[in-house]
């Protein structure tokens, strides 16, 4: 069993077009709209599925941030050119061996390569400041857009985890995707 300890992550993260930053109380309406959007929540086993649930989820994230030990970051995403939340993501440090990522964008921004940019930003932080040896992502087996995004970013299928989670009586099957530090460095 690997001991867990608090990590530090310098925020915000910047990509060419995105700012990946701490969530704030002012994000509440945009955050609620994101999670309540059926196109967004359809393939997410965990997390809010309606506006009220999303507001509670954000409140819990903001309250939890006060903890002194931190090894998971639930973050907001916005375009550098305009203020306003248009996505969310998370980066969780499991151990020096491994971190996990998750991400979502407002469908108005799909098809523009911003998902690719967001995942690259998270991988840079995980292999850079967090210094892990590999990064993984779980993706629902029929989430075609996210699977394409992961593969385009260099993650490779590693396993299919059947009955990964049961939420509201529905079982979720997911693929486990991963990328190692060497594979990431090799992409130059
Ligand atoms: C997962 C998600 C972020 C992927 O978004 P996406 O827009 O498909 O992904 P990308 O931003 O990488 O965009 C890829 C598309 O943009 C196009 N594109 C345009 N400009 C581009 C650029 N500069 N770079 C890369 N791709 C570009 C690609 O050709 C591709 O087009 P296609 O969709 O016709 O194949 C989005 O579907 C989402 O938020 N889903 C809901 C939440 C979710 O399921 N999250 C994942 C949980 S595992």
CSV table of N, CA, C and O and ligand atoms in Angstrom, one decimal, residues 17 39-41 43-44 102-106 109-117 138-140 143-146 149-150 152, ligand 1:
chain,number,residue,atom,x,y,z
A,17,UNK,N,-5.2,28.0,-25.6
A,17,UNK,CA,-6.4,28.8,-25.5
A,17,UNK,C,-7.1,28.8,-24.2
A,17,UNK,O,-8.1,29.5,-24.0
A,39,UNK,N,-26.2,16.0,-22.8
A,39,UNK,CA,-25.1,15.6,-23.7
A,39,UNK,C,-23.8,15.5,-22.9
A,39,UNK,O,-22.9,14.7,-23.3
A,40,UNK,N,-23.7,16.3,-21.9
A,40,UNK,CA,-22.5,16.3,-21.0
A,40,UNK,C,-22.5,15.1,-20.0
A,40,UNK,O,-21.6,14.4,-19.9
A,41,UNK,N,-23.7,15.0,-19.3
A,41,UNK,CA,-23.7,14.0,-18.2
A,41,UNK,C,-24.0,12.5,-18.6
A,41,UNK,O,-23.8,11.6,-17.8
A,43,UNK,N,-22.5,10.2,-20.2
A,43,UNK,CA,-21.5,9.1,-20.1
A,43,UNK,C,-20.8,9.2,-18.8
A,43,UNK,O,-19.7,8.6,-18.6
A,44,UNK,N,-21.2,10.0,-17.8
A,44,UNK,CA,-20.5,10.2,-16.6
A,44,UNK,C,-21.2,9.4,-15.5
A,44,UNK,O,-22.3,9.8,-15.0
A,102,UNK,N,-10.1,13.5,-15.4
A,102,UNK,CA,-11.4,13.5,-15.9
A,102,UNK,C,-11.7,14.9,-16.5
A,102,UNK,O,-11.0,15.9,-16.1
A,103,UNK,N,-12.7,15.1,-17.4
A,103,UNK,CA,-12.8,16.3,-18.1
A,103,UNK,C,-14.2,16.4,-18.8
A,103,UNK,O,-14.8,15.4,-19.1
A,104,UNK,N,-14.7,17.6,-19.0
A,104,UNK,CA,-15.9,17.8,-19.7
A,104,UNK,C,-16.0,19.2,-20.2
A,104,UNK,O,-15.4,20.1,-19.6
A,105,UNK,N,-16.6,19.4,-21.4
A,105,UNK,CA,-16.7,20.7,-22.0
A,105,UNK,C,-18.2,21.0,-22.4
A,105,UNK,O,-18.9,20.1,-22.7
A,106,UNK,N,-18.5,22.2,-22.4
A,106,UNK,CA,-19.8,22.7,-22.9
A,106,UNK,C,-19.9,22.2,-24.4
A,106,UNK,O,-19.0,22.5,-25.2
A,109,UNK,N,-18.6,23.9,-27.6
A,109,UNK,CA,-17.1,24.0,-27.9
A,109,UNK,C,-16.6,22.7,-28.4
A,109,UNK,O,-15.4,22.6,-28.6
A,110,UNK,N,-17.4,21.7,-28.6
A,110,UNK,CA,-17.0,20.4,-29.1
A,110,UNK,C,-16.6,20.6,-30.5
A,110,UNK,O,-17.1,21.4,-31.3
A,111,UNK,N,-15.6,19.7,-31.0
A,111,UNK,CA,-15.2,19.7,-32.4
A,111,UNK,C,-14.2,20.8,-32.7
A,111,UNK,O,-14.0,21.1,-33.9
A,112,UNK,N,-13.6,21.4,-31.7
A,112,UNK,CA,-12.7,22.5,-32.0
A,112,UNK,C,-11.3,22.2,-31.4
A,112,UNK,O,-10.4,23.1,-31.5
A,113,UNK,N,-11.1,21.0,-30.9
A,113,UNK,CA,-9.8,20.6,-30.4
A,113,UNK,C,-9.5,21.1,-29.0
A,113,UNK,O,-8.4,20.9,-28.5
A,114,UNK,N,-10.5,21.7,-28.4
A,114,UNK,CA,-10.2,22.2,-27.0
A,114,UNK,C,-10.2,21.0,-26.0
A,114,UNK,O,-9.4,21.1,-25.0
A,115,UNK,N,-10.9,19.9,-26.3
A,115,UNK,CA,-10.8,18.8,-25.4
A,115,UNK,C,-9.4,18.2,-25.4
A,115,UNK,O,-8.8,17.9,-24.4
A,116,UNK,N,-8.8,18.2,-26.6
A,116,UNK,CA,-7.4,17.7,-26.8
A,116,UNK,C,-6.5,18.6,-26.0
A,116,UNK,O,-5.6,18.1,-25.3
A,117,UNK,N,-6.7,19.9,-26.2
A,117,UNK,CA,-5.8,20.8,-25.5
A,117,UNK,C,-6.0,20.7,-23.9
A,117,UNK,O,-5.0,20.8,-23.2
A,138,UNK,N,-10.7,6.7,-17.0
A,138,UNK,CA,-11.8,5.7,-17.2
A,138,UNK,C,-12.8,6.4,-18.2
A,138,UNK,O,-13.2,7.5,-18.0
A,139,UNK,N,-13.3,5.6,-19.1
A,139,UNK,CA,-14.3,6.1,-20.1
A,139,UNK,C,-15.4,5.1,-20.3
A,139,UNK,O,-15.1,3.9,-20.6
A,140,UNK,N,-16.6,5.6,-20.3
A,140,UNK,CA,-17.7,4.7,-20.5
A,140,UNK,C,-17.6,4.0,-21.9
A,140,UNK,O,-17.2,4.7,-22.9
A,143,UNK,N,-18.7,5.9,-25.0
A,143,UNK,CA,-18.4,7.4,-25.1
A,143,UNK,C,-17.4,7.6,-26.3
A,143,UNK,O,-16.2,7.8,-26.1
A,144,UNK,N,-17.9,7.6,-27.5
A,144,UNK,CA,-17.1,7.6,-28.7
A,144,UNK,C,-16.2,8.9,-28.7
A,144,UNK,O,-15.0,8.8,-29.1
A,145,UNK,N,-16.8,10.0,-28.4
A,145,UNK,CA,-16.0,11.3,-28.5
A,145,UNK,C,-14.8,11.3,-27.5
A,145,UNK,O,-13.7,11.7,-27.9
A,146,UNK,N,-15.1,10.8,-26.3
A,146,UNK,CA,-14.0,10.8,-25.3
A,146,UNK,C,-12.9,9.7,-25.7
A,146,UNK,O,-11.7,10.0,-25.5
A,149,UNK,N,-10.8,11.2,-28.3
A,149,UNK,CA,-9.9,12.2,-27.7
A,149,UNK,C,-8.7,11.6,-27.0
A,149,UNK,O,-7.6,12.0,-27.1
A,150,UNK,N,-9.0,10.6,-26.2
A,150,UNK,CA,-7.9,9.9,-25.4
A,150,UNK,C,-6.9,9.3,-26.4
A,150,UNK,O,-5.7,9.5,-26.2
A,152,UNK,N,-6.3,10.1,-29.5
A,152,UNK,CA,-5.7,11.2,-30.2
A,152,UNK,C,-4.6,11.8,-29.4
A,152,UNK,O,-3.6,12.3,-29.8
B,1,LIG,C1,-15.0,14.4,-24.2
B,1,LIG,C2,-15.2,15.7,-24.9
B,1,LIG,C3,-14.4,16.8,-24.1
B,1,LIG,C4,-14.5,15.6,-26.3
B,1,LIG,O1,-14.8,16.8,-27.0
B,1,LIG,P1,-14.4,16.9,-28.5
B,1,LIG,O2,-14.8,18.2,-29.0
B,1,LIG,O3,-14.9,15.7,-29.2
B,1,LIG,O4,-12.9,16.7,-28.5
B,1,LIG,P2,-11.8,17.6,-29.1
B,1,LIG,O5,-11.8,19.0,-28.4
B,1,LIG,O6,-10.5,16.9,-29.0
B,1,LIG,O7,-12.2,17.9,-30.6
B,1,LIG,C5,-12.0,16.9,-31.5
B,1,LIG,C6,-12.7,17.4,-32.8
B,1,LIG,O8,-12.3,18.7,-33.1
B,1,LIG,C7,-11.7,18.7,-34.4
B,1,LIG,N1,-10.6,19.8,-34.3
B,1,LIG,C8,-10.8,21.0,-34.8
B,1,LIG,N2,-9.7,21.8,-34.5
B,1,LIG,C9,-8.8,21.0,-33.9
B,1,LIG,C10,-7.5,21.2,-33.3
B,1,LIG,N3,-6.9,22.3,-33.4
B,1,LIG,N4,-6.9,20.1,-32.7
B,1,LIG,C11,-7.5,18.9,-32.6
B,1,LIG,N5,-8.8,18.7,-33.1
B,1,LIG,C12,-9.4,19.7,-33.7
B,1,LIG,C13,-11.2,17.3,-34.6
B,1,LIG,O9,-11.0,17.1,-36.0
B,1,LIG,C14,-12.3,16.5,-34.0
B,1,LIG,O10,-13.4,16.6,-34.9
B,1,LIG,P3,-14.5,15.4,-34.9
B,1,LIG,O11,-15.3,15.6,-33.6
B,1,LIG,O12,-15.3,15.8,-36.1
B,1,LIG,O13,-13.8,14.1,-35.0
B,1,LIG,C15,-16.6,16.1,-25.0
B,1,LIG,O14,-17.3,15.2,-25.8
B,1,LIG,C16,-17.4,16.2,-23.6
B,1,LIG,O15,-17.3,17.1,-22.9
B,1,LIG,N6,-18.2,15.1,-23.4
B,1,LIG,C17,-19.1,15.1,-22.2
B,1,LIG,C18,-18.3,14.7,-20.9
B,1,LIG,C19,-17.5,13.5,-21.1
B,1,LIG,O16,-18.0,12.5,-21.6
B,1,LIG,N7,-16.3,13.5,-20.6
B,1,LIG,C20,-15.3,12.4,-20.7
B,1,LIG,C21,-15.5,11.5,-19.5
B,1,LIG,S1,-14.4,10.1,-19.7
